[in-house]
Amino acid sequence: MKMTFPWQGPADPVSLSLISQIPGVHGIAASLPHIAVGEVWPTVDILDLQARAGSHGLPLHVIENLPVHEDIKLGRYTRQSLIDQFITTLTHLAQCGIEVVSYNFTPLSEWSTAVQRRLQPQPTEAACASAVLAGCPLTEQGVPPGCVASQLPAQIEALQNAWYAISPAGLWRNLLFFLQRVVPAAEALGIKLALHADAAEYIRPAVPLALATPEDLLRAITAVNSPANGLALRCGGPAAARPRDLLELVREFGSRQRMHYLHLGEPDAPGGPYDGYAQGVDAAQRRHARWAMQGQVLQACRSVGYQGFVRPGYGLVSQQAVDEIRLGMSERALGAAYFEGLWDGLYQQAATDGKLHP
């Protein structure tokens, strides 16, 4: 497996020079959060991102999040032109040598941090995780890129009302419409699409979800049968909240070669006290059980021969990170160190048992 480190571009408080010093990091998983959702990513911006990372010996082969416009998810009349722009961005990424593109189809996901701040002004660890997972941080004005601060409350309210009128079946139809057009294009370009399951940080009351269960994930992957149509499997969240489900997902999609990106988040320990909205939200008292679970996840990856990209989770979240709603160097580097230690331990155990394989 190849460990990537999340980096949100030049505005990220964690510098590339620091990332390059973390043991085991083979590259970065990045995005272009300054570009408004739905706009085409210019080739020059992608090349600039690669050049910045490459100057520190960090290749860029994974896009952490290519946002899907809310109009596509809602099935509005503008969706076809927005899908065309999404495909144009994929074309630019392929021309730059990008191998894996992660994305999600969760309602309001790109607005999650703004919604969190509006509904709960006091920052929390959940909001901090949400900001990073969304891959679309807020601007200095506290709004998503392309938005006007004074219009934000009305925009959020309008979007939430629009989602209240959509059923889970309607959301699924919109996802299928998207997949049927985007997946063939990605396959032709040689790009692997990694669909992110719904994350607990994005769940809103009365808002539908299309990818909240293991069955939902299998349905999405088999609906358009292509090697380009795969998953960004996150350890945690509704679809992989239970350890049994998580390991079965790794084995199922890993054996199908449809697990294109593995996000070692923070899975719930067996019998954990959190469920519903709190699934996947960090708590310091649960970290040992969670990271013990990571060893089982990595063992499952070895059993199916997974050789793809992996993003580590994060360790203890500092109060400063919570206050600023962003994860700094220590939080992210600690997660990388956890992963490297677990992987080395499994490697040594396999060597001792005589079961070592690439």
mmCIF file with all atom_site columns, C-alpha atoms in Angstrom, residues 108 151-165:
data_model
loop_
_atom_site.group_PDB
_atom_site.id
_atom_site.type_symbol
_atom_site.label_atom_id
_atom_site.label_alt_id
_atom_site.label_comp_id
_atom_site.label_asym_id
_atom_site.label_entity_id
_atom_site.label_seq_id
_atom_site.pdbx_PDB_ins_code
_atom_site.Cartn_x
_atom_site.Cartn_y
_atom_site.Cartn_z
_atom_site.occupancy
_atom_site.B_iso_or_equiv
_atom_site.pdbx_formal_charge
_atom_site.auth_seq_id
_atom_site.auth_comp_id
_atom_site.auth_asym_id
_atom_site.auth_atom_id
_atom_site.pdbx_PDB_model_num
ATOM 1  C CA . LEU A 1 108 ? -24.788 19.316 1.517  1.00 0.00 ? 108 LEU A CA 1
ATOM 2  C CA . GLN A 1 151 ? -26.084 35.464 1.176  1.00 0.00 ? 151 GLN A CA 1
ATOM 3  C CA . LEU A 1 152 ? -24.948 32.357 3.060  1.00 0.00 ? 152 LEU A CA 1
ATOM 4  C CA . PRO A 1 153 ? -27.901 31.930 5.484  1.00 0.00 ? 153 PRO A CA 1
ATOM 5  C CA . ALA A 1 154 ? -30.428 32.211 2.658  1.00 0.00 ? 154 ALA A CA 1
ATOM 6  C CA . GLN A 1 155 ? -28.439 29.823 0.458  1.00 0.00 ? 155 GLN A CA 1
ATOM 7  C CA . ILE A 1 156 ? -28.190 27.202 3.194  1.00 0.00 ? 156 ILE A CA 1
ATOM 8  C CA . GLU A 1 157 ? -31.902 27.472 3.967  1.00 0.00 ? 157 GLU A CA 1
ATOM 9  C CA . ALA A 1 158 ? -32.833 27.177 0.277  1.00 0.00 ? 158 ALA A CA 1
ATOM 10 C CA . LEU A 1 159 ? -30.649 24.104 -0.178 1.00 0.00 ? 159 LEU A CA 1
ATOM 11 C CA . GLN A 1 160 ? -31.985 22.419 2.935  1.00 0.00 ? 160 GLN A CA 1
ATOM 12 C CA . ASN A 1 161 ? -35.565 23.043 1.806  1.00 0.00 ? 161 ASN A CA 1
ATOM 13 C CA . ALA A 1 162 ? -34.729 21.588 -1.605 1.00 0.00 ? 162 ALA A CA 1
ATOM 14 C CA . TRP A 1 163 ? -33.391 18.445 0.010  1.00 0.00 ? 163 TRP A CA 1
ATOM 15 C CA . TYR A 1 164 ? -36.452 18.041 2.197  1.00 0.00 ? 164 TYR A CA 1
ATOM 16 C CA . ALA A 1 165 ? -38.420 17.532 -1.033 1.00 0.00 ? 165 ALA A CA 1
#
